[in-house]
């Protein structure tokens, strides 16, 4: 029987190099997994995700707006994007809003972020005189960017809406 | 961050240059690394960590491969692990959406998946890392001792988004020692301005013509308009890629590095082989050295040579973009190279130079259709339009108007694609009688070029790079 050639045992520094190498490789994989889970967008259609969010929206308090309203409130052209969904409070005493946009190109995210900031400034001015609690609500508004989706909420139910959005992705 | 953006031109770059020049020489690599990370983090904060992990992993891999230098089997195994990791990492980001999308279409299923943007420059730095690891394995270079030097090589911002692939062997000595002086920096500034002008004045101008024609829709334009569209894209992609390459070469010079030029008047080529010797040279050199050669290049018989050529050029096509269009474009390039080599190359050589030149230009005009259309079927439909299928006649007022309103731009692009443009500029800047530069004229010309570029830029010209996510 042919004798199998034995491999030389690794030296101490070679073992260290291997351990560090595989640890770094694993950390890269773990980091990608984290990115996918917490920052990744979705291949699902805008309609599918929109349906998931709309299922939890309080339609007694919020009303769905048109692309013309998007232009009026945010200065954005709905036709420039893959999909747009905007809900605004029915009551003029509430600042509640939910906006979801799917961009055609990630370059568009910057202009949407700017439009959202401007909208928040306008709404702060609208409420600061008579409803300071609404100003606090506006200050606690959140913008989530997940892949090519932008999700913006001003609402007491923001956490619920955000959860519905991320679960739909 | 893009080279042609306000934040880069007026904030990042001047501050980076000033800091780089004022710090003591021994801290310059550290300063450059900090600049690289800021540049990278500007739009891709989440991926900085991935870049740092990748730097650490590959630095260790280099040492791991070298530590088995006396045992080829173990050394090869270490290289294989490193190559597989890097290829899978880049491949995952670049191709998983394409693969899953294709599976969804092929099997009529709806596999939902999370989408992640492609990390900035991953295709560039992965190729650079692979060149380092393979050269360490081949014992052509020693593993880099200094982690900071290695990190500077991998993350260097001038080439990160420009398509310039610098193999480690080319730059190894410069990482330790390089001449940093005002003369070289001045030369770098000239290169940078020329590249910026190519991008903003020429490529963007041509891009507008391409967009105008693409927005017309199939069946609404004449056959010649389709050719004009393809010609406009031919210039757009050349001035865009070569402009960014010039900017990268210029920035590298400012920081004391010497990069090789990436384009050598590709539209002056007279065959497909000649074209690939002039187009995106650093990329074709990389694939030749690290893929074509290990596959056996042309030394293992005709069948193997044909297979290797087609495979390598298909890979080049896919390197540009994760799409069937680019795969087909690369595959066809490989087929044409094979045809030239084994079928009609000898007849082609006998043709007058002008005829050979027309041959390659026609092939390029047809081939670029796969780049600027959005699907394979649209690409073939567009090529059909170029042969008169489903068009509004041969030539119409629309074509004449397009050419009439853009004749100067086309003329500048034609001249700029030949050595004549550079020759004229060079003669204006240098006095060859006394071998000295005309400093005043040079300043005036480059300042004028810069201000003209900025004027176009601030008046709403798009600064985005066609292949920003290489």
Coordinates of C-alpha atoms in Angstrom, one line a residue:
Chain A
X1 CA 0.0 0.0 0.0
X2 CA 1.3 3.4 -0.9
X3 CA 2.2 5.4 2.1
X4 CA 0.3 8.7 2.3
X5 CA 2.5 11.8 2.6
X6 CA 1.8 13.5 5.9
X7 CA 1.2 17.3 5.9
X8 CA 3.5 19.2 8.1
X9 CA 1.8 20.6 11.2
X10 CA 1.1 24.4 11.1
X11 CA 3.5 26.6 13.0
X12 CA 2.1 28.9 15.7
X13 CA 2.0 32.1 13.6
X14 CA 0.3 30.2 10.8
X15 CA -2.4 29.0 13.1
X16 CA -2.9 32.6 14.4
X17 CA -3.2 33.8 10.8
X18 CA -5.8 31.2 9.9
X19 CA -7.9 32.0 13.0
X20 CA -7.8 35.7 12.3
X21 CA -8.5 35.1 8.6
X22 CA -11.6 33.0 9.3
X23 CA -12.8 35.3 12.0
X24 CA -12.7 38.3 9.7
X25 CA -14.4 36.3 6.9
X26 CA -17.2 35.3 9.3
X27 CA -17.5 38.9 10.6
X28 CA -18.0 40.1 6.9
X29 CA -20.7 37.5 6.4
X30 CA -22.4 38.5 9.7
X31 CA -22.2 42.2 8.7
X32 CA -23.9 41.5 5.4
X33 CA -26.6 39.6 7.1
X34 CA -27.2 42.6 9.5
X35 CA -27.3 44.9 6.5
X36 CA -29.8 42.7 4.7
X37 CA -32.0 42.5 7.8
X38 CA -31.9 46.1 8.9
X39 CA -31.2 48.2 5.8
X40 CA -32.1 46.1 2.8
X41 CA -34.9 47.1 0.4
X42 CA -37.2 44.6 -1.2
X43 CA -37.9 43.0 -4.5
X44 CA -41.6 43.0 -3.8
X45 CA -43.7 45.4 -5.8
X46 CA -44.7 48.8 -4.4
X47 CA -48.4 47.7 -4.4
X48 CA -47.6 44.6 -2.2
X49 CA -45.7 46.7 0.3
X50 CA -48.2 49.5 0.2
X51 CA -51.0 47.0 0.9
X52 CA -49.2 45.8 4.0
X53 CA -48.9 49.3 5.3
X54 CA -52.4 50.4 4.4
X55 CA -53.8 47.4 6.3
X56 CA -52.8 49.0 9.6
X57 CA -53.4 52.7 8.7
X58 CA -56.1 54.4 10.7
X59 CA -58.4 55.4 7.9
X60 CA -60.8 57.1 10.3
X61 CA -58.1 59.7 11.0
X62 CA -56.0 59.7 7.8
X63 CA -57.1 60.1 4.3
X64 CA -55.3 58.9 1.1
X65 CA -54.0 61.8 -1.0
X66 CA -53.4 62.1 -4.8
X67 CA -50.1 62.8 -6.6
X68 CA -51.3 66.4 -7.0
X69 CA -51.4 66.6 -3.2
X70 CA -47.9 65.2 -3.1
X71 CA -46.8 68.1 -5.4
X72 CA -48.7 70.6 -3.2
X73 CA -47.3 69.4 0.1
X74 CA -43.9 68.1 -0.8
X75 CA -43.1 69.7 -4.1
X76 CA -42.5 66.3 -5.6
X77 CA -43.7 64.9 -8.9
X78 CA -45.4 61.6 -8.3
X79 CA -44.6 60.5 -11.9
X80 CA -40.9 60.7 -11.2
X81 CA -41.1 57.7 -8.9
X82 CA -41.9 54.0 -9.1
X83 CA -44.7 54.4 -6.6
X84 CA -46.1 56.9 -4.2
X85 CA -48.5 56.6 -1.3
X86 CA -49.4 59.6 0.9
X87 CA -51.8 59.7 3.9
X88 CA -52.6 63.0 5.6
X89 CA -54.7 63.7 8.7
X90 CA -58.4 64.5 8.1
X91 CA -58.3 66.9 11.0
X92 CA -56.6 70.2 10.6
X93 CA -55.7 69.9 14.3
X94 CA -53.4 66.9 13.7
X95 CA -50.0 66.8 12.0
X96 CA -50.2 63.1 11.3
X97 CA -48.9 62.0 7.9
X98 CA -47.6 58.8 6.4
X99 CA -45.6 58.9 3.2
X100 CA -44.1 56.0 1.3
X101 CA -42.2 56.4 -2.0
X102 CA -40.3 53.9 -4.1
X103 CA -37.7 55.7 -6.1
X104 CA -36.6 54.8 -9.7
X105 CA -33.0 55.6 -8.9
X106 CA -31.3 55.9 -5.4
X107 CA -30.1 59.3 -6.5
X108 CA -33.7 60.5 -6.0
X109 CA -33.5 59.8 -2.2
X110 CA -31.6 63.0 -1.5
X111 CA -34.3 65.2 -3.1
X112 CA -37.0 63.3 -1.1
X113 CA -35.2 63.8 2.1
X114 CA -34.9 67.5 1.5
X115 CA -38.6 67.7 0.6
X116 CA -39.4 65.9 3.9
X117 CA -37.3 68.3 5.9
X118 CA -39.0 71.3 4.2
X119 CA -42.4 69.8 4.9
X120 CA -41.6 69.3 8.6
X121 CA -40.5 72.9 8.8
X122 CA -43.7 74.1 7.3
X123 CA -45.8 71.9 9.6
X124 CA -43.9 73.1 12.7
X125 CA -44.7 76.7 11.7
X126 CA -48.4 75.7 11.2
X127 CA -48.7 74.2 14.7
X128 CA -46.3 76.1 16.9
X129 CA -48.8 78.8 17.8
X130 CA -51.7 76.7 18.9
X131 CA -50.7 73.0 19.2
X132 CA -47.2 72.6 20.7
X133 CA -47.9 68.8 21.3
X134 CA -48.2 68.4 17.5
X135 CA -44.8 70.2 17.1
X136 CA -43.4 67.5 19.5
X137 CA -45.0 64.9 17.3
X138 CA -43.4 66.4 14.2
X139 CA -40.0 66.5 16.0
X140 CA -40.3 62.8 16.7
X141 CA -41.1 62.0 13.1
X142 CA -38.9 59.3 11.5
X143 CA -37.7 58.6 8.0
X144 CA -36.7 55.1 7.1
X145 CA -34.7 54.4 4.0
X146 CA -34.7 50.8 3.0
X147 CA -33.2 50.1 -0.4
X148 CA -35.2 52.2 -2.9
X149 CA -38.0 52.8 -0.4
X150 CA -38.5 56.0 1.7
X151 CA -41.0 55.7 4.5
X152 CA -41.9 58.8 6.5
X153 CA -44.3 59.0 9.4
X154 CA -45.6 61.6 11.8
X155 CA -48.0 59.8 14.0
X156 CA -48.7 58.6 17.5
X157 CA -48.9 55.2 15.8
X158 CA -45.6 55.6 14.1
X159 CA -44.1 52.5 15.6
X160 CA -47.0 50.4 14.4
X161 CA -46.7 51.8 10.8
X162 CA -43.0 51.3 10.8
X163 CA -43.4 47.7 11.9
X164 CA -46.0 47.1 9.1
X165 CA -43.6 48.7 6.6
X166 CA -40.6 46.6 7.6
X167 CA -42.7 43.4 7.9
X168 CA -44.0 44.0 4.4
X169 CA -40.5 44.2 2.8
Chain B
X1 CA -19.1 61.3 -3.6
X2 CA -18.5 62.0 -7.2
X3 CA -15.5 63.8 -8.8
X4 CA -17.9 66.1 -10.6
X5 CA -19.9 67.2 -7.5
X6 CA -19.7 70.6 -5.7
X7 CA -18.9 68.9 -2.4
X8 CA -15.9 67.1 -3.9
X9 CA -14.6 70.0 -6.0
X10 CA -14.9 72.8 -3.5
X11 CA -14.8 71.1 -0.1
X12 CA -13.3 67.7 0.0
X13 CA -10.5 68.0 -2.6
X14 CA -9.0 71.3 -1.6
X15 CA -9.0 70.4 2.1
X16 CA -7.5 66.9 1.3
X17 CA -4.7 68.4 -0.8
X18 CA -3.8 71.1 1.8
X19 CA -3.7 68.6 4.6
X20 CA -1.7 66.2 2.6
X21 CA 0.9 68.7 1.7
X22 CA 1.3 70.2 5.2
X23 CA 1.6 67.0 7.2
X24 CA 5.2 65.5 7.5
X25 CA 6.0 63.0 4.8
X26 CA 5.8 60.0 7.2
X27 CA 2.1 60.8 8.0
X28 CA 1.1 61.2 4.4
X29 CA -0.2 57.7 4.0
X30 CA -2.2 58.0 7.1
X31 CA -3.7 61.3 5.9
X32 CA -4.5 59.7 2.5
X33 CA -6.2 56.8 4.2
X34 CA -8.3 59.1 6.3
X35 CA -9.3 61.0 3.1
X36 CA -10.1 57.7 1.4
X37 CA -12.4 56.7 4.2
X38 CA -14.1 60.1 4.3
X39 CA -14.6 59.9 0.5
X40 CA -16.0 56.4 0.8
X41 CA -18.2 57.2 3.8
X42 CA -19.8 60.3 2.2
X43 CA -22.5 58.3 0.5
X44 CA -21.8 54.7 1.6
X45 CA -21.4 54.9 5.4
X46 CA -22.7 51.4 6.0
X47 CA -20.1 49.9 3.7
X48 CA -17.0 51.5 5.3
X49 CA -17.1 48.6 7.9
X50 CA -17.2 46.1 5.1
X51 CA -14.3 47.8 3.3
X52 CA -12.3 47.7 6.6
X53 CA -13.0 44.1 7.2
X54 CA -12.0 43.3 3.6
X55 CA -8.7 45.2 4.0
X56 CA -8.0 43.2 7.2
X57 CA -9.0 39.9 5.8
X58 CA -6.9 40.3 2.6
X59 CA -3.9 41.7 4.5
X60 CA -3.9 38.5 6.6
X61 CA -4.5 36.4 3.5
X62 CA -1.4 37.9 1.9
X63 CA 0.7 36.8 4.9
X64 CA -1.0 33.4 5.1
X65 CA -0.2 32.7 1.5
X66 CA 3.4 33.8 2.0
X67 CA 3.8 31.8 5.2
X68 CA 3.3 28.6 3.1
X69 CA 5.8 29.6 0.4
X70 CA 7.7 26.4 1.0
X71 CA 4.6 24.2 0.6
X72 CA 2.9 24.9 -2.8
X73 CA -0.2 22.8 -1.8
X74 CA -0.9 24.8 1.3
X75 CA -0.1 28.0 -0.4
X76 CA -2.5 27.2 -3.3
X77 CA -5.2 26.3 -0.7
X78 CA -4.7 29.6 1.1
X79 CA -4.9 31.5 -2.2
X80 CA -8.1 29.5 -3.2
X81 CA -9.8 30.4 0.1
X82 CA -8.9 34.1 -0.4
X83 CA -10.0 34.2 -4.0
X84 CA -13.3 32.4 -3.4
X85 CA -14.1 34.8 -0.5
X86 CA -13.4 37.9 -2.5
X87 CA -15.2 36.7 -5.7
X88 CA -18.2 35.6 -3.6
X89 CA -18.3 38.9 -1.8
X90 CA -18.2 41.0 -4.9
X91 CA -20.3 38.5 -6.8
X92 CA -23.0 38.5 -4.1
X93 CA -23.4 42.3 -4.3
X94 CA -23.2 42.6 -8.0
X95 CA -25.1 39.6 -9.2
X96 CA -27.5 38.1 -6.7
X97 CA -30.3 40.4 -7.8
X98 CA -29.7 39.5 -11.4
X99 CA -29.5 35.7 -10.6
X100 CA -32.7 35.8 -8.6
X101 CA -34.5 38.0 -11.1
X102 CA -33.5 35.6 -13.9
X103 CA -34.7 32.6 -11.9
X104 CA -38.0 34.3 -11.3
X105 CA -38.5 34.9 -15.0
X106 CA -37.2 31.5 -16.1
X107 CA -39.4 29.4 -13.7
X108 CA -42.3 31.9 -13.4
X109 CA -41.8 32.1 -9.6
X110 CA -41.7 35.0 -7.3
X111 CA -38.8 34.6 -5.0
X112 CA -38.8 37.7 -2.8
X113 CA -35.5 39.0 -1.7
X114 CA -33.9 41.9 0.2
X115 CA -32.1 44.4 -2.0
X116 CA -28.8 46.1 -1.1
X117 CA -27.0 48.7 -3.1
X118 CA -23.7 47.8 -4.6
X119 CA -20.8 49.0 -2.4
X120 CA -18.9 51.8 -4.1
X121 CA -15.9 50.6 -6.1
X122 CA -16.3 46.9 -5.1
X123 CA -15.5 45.7 -8.6
X124 CA -12.4 47.8 -8.7
X125 CA -11.0 47.1 -5.3
X126 CA -11.8 43.4 -5.6
X127 CA -9.7 43.1 -8.8
X128 CA -6.9 45.1 -7.1
X129 CA -6.9 42.8 -4.1
X130 CA -6.9 39.7 -6.3
X131 CA -3.9 41.0 -8.2
X132 CA -2.1 41.4 -4.9
X133 CA -3.0 38.0 -3.6
X134 CA -2.1 36.2 -6.8
X135 CA 1.2 38.1 -7.2
X136 CA 2.1 37.2 -3.6
X137 CA 1.3 33.5 -4.5
X138 CA 3.4 33.8 -7.7
X139 CA 6.2 35.3 -5.6
X140 CA 6.2 38.3 -7.9
X141 CA 5.7 40.6 -4.9
X142 CA 6.3 40.3 -1.2
X143 CA 3.3 40.6 1.2
X144 CA 2.9 44.1 2.4
X145 CA 4.2 44.5 5.9
X146 CA 2.5 47.7 6.7
X147 CA -1.2 47.4 7.2
X148 CA -1.7 51.2 6.5
X149 CA 0.1 50.9 3.2
X150 CA -2.1 48.0 2.2
X151 CA -5.2 49.9 3.3
X152 CA -4.1 52.9 1.2
X153 CA -3.7 50.7 -1.8
X154 CA -7.1 49.1 -1.5
X155 CA -9.1 52.2 -0.6
X156 CA -7.3 54.8 -2.7
X157 CA -10.1 57.3 -3.6
X158 CA -8.8 58.5 -7.0
X159 CA -9.3 55.1 -8.6
X160 CA -12.2 53.9 -6.5
X161 CA -14.9 55.1 -8.9
X162 CA -12.9 55.8 -12.0
X163 CA -12.5 52.3 -13.5
X164 CA -8.7 52.5 -13.3
X165 CA -7.4 49.1 -12.0
X166 CA -4.0 49.5 -10.5
X167 CA -2.3 46.1 -9.9
X168 CA -0.3 45.9 -6.7
X169 CA 3.1 45.3 -8.5
X170 CA 2.7 48.7 -10.3
X171 CA 2.3 50.7 -7.1
X172 CA 4.2 48.7 -4.5
X173 CA 7.3 50.9 -4.4
X174 CA 5.2 54.1 -4.5
X175 CA 3.3 53.1 -1.4
X176 CA 6.6 53.5 0.6
X177 CA 8.2 56.3 -1.3
X178 CA 7.0 58.7 -3.9
X179 CA 7.8 62.2 -5.1
X180 CA 5.3 64.8 -3.9
X181 CA 6.0 68.2 -5.3
X182 CA 4.2 71.2 -6.8
X183 CA 5.3 70.5 -10.4
X184 CA 3.8 67.0 -10.3
X185 CA 0.7 68.4 -8.5
X186 CA 0.3 71.1 -11.2
X187 CA 0.5 68.4 -13.9
X188 CA -2.1 66.4 -12.0
X189 CA -4.4 69.4 -11.8
X190 CA -4.2 69.8 -15.6
X191 CA -5.0 66.1 -16.1
X192 CA -7.9 66.5 -13.6
X193 CA -9.4 69.5 -15.4
X194 CA -9.1 67.8 -18.8
X195 CA -10.9 64.8 -17.4
X196 CA -13.6 67.0 -15.8
X197 CA -14.1 68.9 -19.0
X198 CA -14.4 65.6 -21.0
X199 CA -17.1 64.5 -18.6
X200 CA -19.1 67.7 -18.1
X201 CA -18.8 69.3 -21.5
X202 CA -18.6 66.4 -23.9
X203 CA -20.0 63.2 -22.3
X204 CA -23.0 65.0 -20.6
X205 CA -23.7 66.9 -23.9
X206 CA -23.8 63.6 -25.8
X207 CA -25.8 62.0 -23.0
X208 CA -28.5 64.6 -23.6
X209 CA -28.7 63.6 -27.3
X210 CA -29.0 59.9 -26.3
X211 CA -31.7 60.6 -23.8
X212 CA -33.6 62.8 -26.4
X213 CA -33.5 59.9 -29.0
X214 CA -34.4 57.2 -26.4
X215 CA -37.4 59.3 -25.2
X216 CA -38.8 59.5 -28.8
X217 CA -39.7 55.8 -28.6
X218 CA -39.3 53.1 -31.3
X219 CA -40.9 53.6 -34.6
X220 CA -40.9 57.4 -34.3
X221 CA -37.5 58.2 -35.7
X222 CA -35.7 57.8 -39.0
X223 CA -33.0 55.2 -39.6
X224 CA -30.2 57.8 -39.5
X225 CA -31.5 59.1 -36.2
X226 CA -30.8 55.7 -34.7
X227 CA -27.2 55.9 -36.0
X228 CA -26.9 59.4 -34.6
X229 CA -28.1 58.1 -31.2
X230 CA -25.6 55.3 -31.2
X231 CA -22.8 57.7 -32.3
X232 CA -23.8 60.0 -29.4
X233 CA -23.6 57.2 -27.0
X234 CA -20.2 56.1 -28.4
X235 CA -18.8 59.5 -27.6
X236 CA -20.7 59.7 -24.3
X237 CA -19.2 56.5 -22.9
X238 CA -15.7 57.2 -24.2
X239 CA -15.5 60.7 -22.7
X240 CA -17.2 59.6 -19.5
X241 CA -14.9 56.7 -18.8
X242 CA -11.7 58.3 -20.2
X243 CA -12.7 61.6 -18.4
X244 CA -13.0 59.8 -15.1
X245 CA -9.7 57.9 -15.8
X246 CA -7.9 61.2 -16.5
X247 CA -9.3 62.7 -13.3
X248 CA -8.0 59.6 -11.4
X249 CA -4.6 59.9 -13.1
X250 CA -4.5 63.6 -12.2
X251 CA -5.6 63.1 -8.6
X252 CA -3.0 60.3 -8.2
X253 CA -0.3 62.7 -9.5
X254 CA -1.3 65.3 -7.0
X255 CA -0.8 62.8 -4.3
X256 CA 2.5 61.7 -5.8
X257 CA 1.4 58.5 -7.5
X258 CA 1.9 57.5 -11.1
X259 CA -1.1 55.6 -12.7
X260 CA -0.9 54.4 -16.2
X261 CA -3.4 55.9 -18.7
X262 CA -6.5 53.8 -19.3
X263 CA -7.5 54.8 -22.8
X264 CA -5.4 55.2 -25.9
X265 CA -7.6 56.7 -28.6
X266 CA -9.8 53.5 -28.9
X267 CA -11.8 54.9 -31.8
X268 CA -8.7 55.1 -33.9
X269 CA -8.5 51.3 -33.8
X270 CA -8.5 49.3 -37.0
X271 CA -9.7 46.0 -35.7
X272 CA -11.5 44.5 -32.7
X273 CA -8.1 43.3 -31.3
X274 CA -6.7 46.8 -31.7
X275 CA -9.7 48.3 -30.0
X276 CA -9.3 46.1 -26.9
X277 CA -5.6 47.1 -26.8
X278 CA -6.8 50.7 -26.5
X279 CA -10.0 50.5 -24.5
X280 CA -10.1 50.3 -20.7
X281 CA -6.5 49.0 -20.8
X282 CA -6.2 48.4 -17.1
X283 CA -9.3 46.1 -17.1
X284 CA -8.2 44.1 -20.2
X285 CA -4.7 43.8 -18.8
X286 CA -6.1 42.5 -15.5
X287 CA -8.3 39.9 -17.2
X288 CA -5.4 38.9 -19.5
X289 CA -2.9 38.5 -16.6
X290 CA -5.2 36.9 -14.0
X291 CA -7.8 35.0 -15.9
X292 CA -6.7 34.4 -19.6
X293 CA -3.2 33.3 -18.7
X294 CA -4.1 30.9 -15.9
X295 CA -6.7 29.3 -18.2
X296 CA -3.9 28.5 -20.7
X297 CA -4.2 31.6 -22.9
X298 CA -3.5 30.6 -26.5
X299 CA -1.0 27.9 -25.7
X300 CA -3.3 24.9 -25.4
X301 CA -4.7 24.5 -28.9
X302 CA -7.2 26.3 -31.1
X303 CA -10.4 25.0 -29.3
X304 CA -9.1 26.0 -25.9
X305 CA -8.0 29.4 -27.2
X306 CA -11.4 30.0 -28.7
X307 CA -13.1 28.9 -25.5
X308 CA -10.8 31.0 -23.3
X309 CA -11.2 34.1 -25.4
X310 CA -15.0 33.9 -25.4
X311 CA -15.2 33.1 -21.7
X312 CA -12.9 36.0 -20.7
X313 CA -14.7 38.6 -22.8
X314 CA -18.0 37.4 -21.5
X315 CA -16.7 37.9 -18.0
X316 CA -15.5 41.4 -19.0
X317 CA -19.0 42.2 -20.2
X318 CA -20.5 41.0 -16.9
X319 CA -17.9 42.9 -15.0
X320 CA -19.4 46.1 -16.5
X321 CA -22.9 45.3 -15.4
X322 CA -25.1 42.5 -14.1
X323 CA -27.3 42.1 -17.1
X324 CA -27.8 39.8 -20.0
X325 CA -27.2 42.7 -22.4
X326 CA -23.6 43.1 -21.1
X327 CA -23.1 39.4 -21.2
X328 CA -24.2 39.3 -24.8
X329 CA -22.0 42.3 -25.6
X330 CA -18.9 40.7 -24.0
X331 CA -19.7 37.3 -25.7
X332 CA -20.0 39.0 -29.1
X333 CA -16.7 40.8 -28.5
X334 CA -15.1 37.5 -27.8
X335 CA -16.6 35.9 -30.9
X336 CA -15.4 38.8 -33.1
X337 CA -11.9 38.5 -31.6
X338 CA -11.9 34.8 -32.5
X339 CA -13.2 35.5 -36.0
X340 CA -10.5 38.0 -36.6
X341 CA -7.9 35.6 -35.3
X342 CA -9.0 32.5 -37.2
X343 CA -11.4 33.5 -40.0
X344 CA -11.1 36.8 -41.7
X345 CA -8.2 38.6 -39.9
X346 CA -5.7 38.0 -42.7
X347 CA -8.2 39.5 -45.3
X348 CA -8.9 42.4 -43.0
X349 CA -5.2 43.3 -42.8
X350 CA -5.1 43.6 -46.6
X351 CA -7.8 46.3 -46.6
X352 CA -6.9 50.0 -46.7
X353 CA -6.7 51.5 -43.2
X354 CA -9.8 53.7 -43.8
X355 CA -11.9 50.6 -44.6
X356 CA -10.6 48.8 -41.5
X357 CA -11.4 51.9 -39.5
X358 CA -15.0 52.0 -40.8
X359 CA -15.3 48.3 -40.0
X360 CA -14.5 48.7 -36.3
X361 CA -16.7 51.9 -36.0
X362 CA -19.7 50.1 -37.5
X363 CA -19.2 47.2 -35.1
X364 CA -18.9 49.6 -32.2
X365 CA -22.0 51.6 -33.1
X366 CA -24.0 48.4 -33.3
X367 CA -22.4 47.0 -30.1
X368 CA -23.0 50.0 -27.9
X369 CA -26.8 49.5 -28.5
X370 CA -26.5 46.8 -25.8
X371 CA -25.2 49.4 -23.3
X372 CA -27.8 52.2 -23.7
X373 CA -30.9 50.2 -24.2
X374 CA -32.7 48.8 -21.1
X375 CA -33.3 45.2 -22.3
X376 CA -32.0 42.6 -24.7
X377 CA -35.1 42.8 -26.8
X378 CA -34.9 46.7 -27.0
X379 CA -31.2 46.4 -27.9
X380 CA -32.0 44.1 -30.9
X381 CA -35.0 46.3 -31.8
X382 CA -32.7 49.4 -31.8
X383 CA -30.1 47.5 -34.0
X384 CA -33.1 46.7 -36.3
X385 CA -33.9 50.4 -36.5
X386 CA -30.3 51.1 -37.5
X387 CA -31.0 48.8 -40.5
X388 CA -34.2 50.5 -41.4
X389 CA -36.7 48.1 -39.6
X390 CA -39.7 49.9 -38.2
X391 CA -38.4 53.4 -38.8
X392 CA -39.8 56.6 -40.3
X393 CA -37.7 56.6 -43.4
X394 CA -34.0 56.9 -44.0
X395 CA -33.5 60.5 -42.9
X396 CA -35.9 63.2 -41.9
X397 CA -36.0 66.7 -40.5
X398 CA -35.6 65.4 -37.0
X399 CA -32.2 63.9 -37.9
X400 CA -31.1 67.0 -39.6
X401 CA -32.2 69.2 -36.7
X402 CA -30.3 66.9 -34.2
X403 CA -27.1 67.1 -36.2
X404 CA -27.6 70.8 -37.0
X405 CA -28.0 71.8 -33.4
X406 CA -25.2 69.6 -32.1
X407 CA -22.7 69.8 -34.9
X408 CA -20.1 71.6 -32.8
X409 CA -20.4 69.1 -30.0
X410 CA -20.0 66.2 -32.5
X411 CA -17.0 68.0 -34.1
X412 CA -15.3 68.5 -30.7
X413 CA -16.0 64.9 -29.8
X414 CA -14.5 63.6 -33.1
X415 CA -11.4 65.8 -32.7
X416 CA -11.2 64.8 -29.0
X417 CA -11.3 61.1 -29.9
X418 CA -8.2 61.5 -32.0
X419 CA -4.6 62.5 -31.1
X420 CA -5.2 65.8 -32.9
X421 CA -7.1 67.3 -30.0
X422 CA -4.3 66.5 -27.6
X423 CA -1.7 67.6 -30.1
X424 CA -3.3 71.0 -30.5
X425 CA -3.5 71.5 -26.8
X426 CA 0.0 70.3 -26.2
X427 CA 1.4 72.7 -28.9
X428 CA -0.4 75.6 -27.3
X429 CA 1.0 74.8 -23.8
X430 CA 4.5 73.8 -24.7
X431 CA 7.1 75.6 -26.9
X432 CA 8.9 72.8 -28.5
X433 CA 11.5 75.1 -30.0
X434 CA 13.0 75.9 -26.7
X435 CA 11.6 72.9 -24.8
X436 CA 9.9 75.0 -22.2
X437 CA 6.3 75.3 -21.2
X438 CA 4.2 78.4 -21.8
X439 CA 3.1 78.9 -18.2
X440 CA 0.8 81.9 -18.8
X441 CA -1.0 80.3 -21.7
X442 CA -1.3 77.0 -19.9
X443 CA -2.9 78.7 -16.9
X444 CA -5.2 80.7 -19.1
X445 CA -6.4 77.6 -21.1
X446 CA -6.9 75.4 -18.1
X447 CA -8.6 78.1 -16.0
X448 CA -10.9 78.8 -19.0
X449 CA -11.6 75.1 -19.3
X450 CA -12.3 74.8 -15.6
X451 CA -14.6 77.8 -15.4
X452 CA -16.5 76.7 -18.6
X453 CA -16.9 73.3 -17.0
X454 CA -18.2 74.8 -13.7
X455 CA -20.6 77.1 -15.6
X456 CA -22.1 74.1 -17.3
X457 CA -22.1 72.1 -14.2
X458 CA -23.8 74.6 -12.0
X459 CA -26.4 75.3 -14.6
X460 CA -27.9 71.9 -14.0
X461 CA -25.7 69.4 -15.9
X462 CA -25.9 65.9 -14.5
X463 CA -22.7 64.9 -12.7
X464 CA -23.6 61.3 -12.1
X465 CA -21.3 58.7 -13.5
X466 CA -22.7 56.1 -15.9
X467 CA -20.9 53.3 -14.1
X468 CA -20.6 54.8 -10.6
X469 CA -21.1 51.3 -9.1
X470 CA -18.4 49.5 -10.9

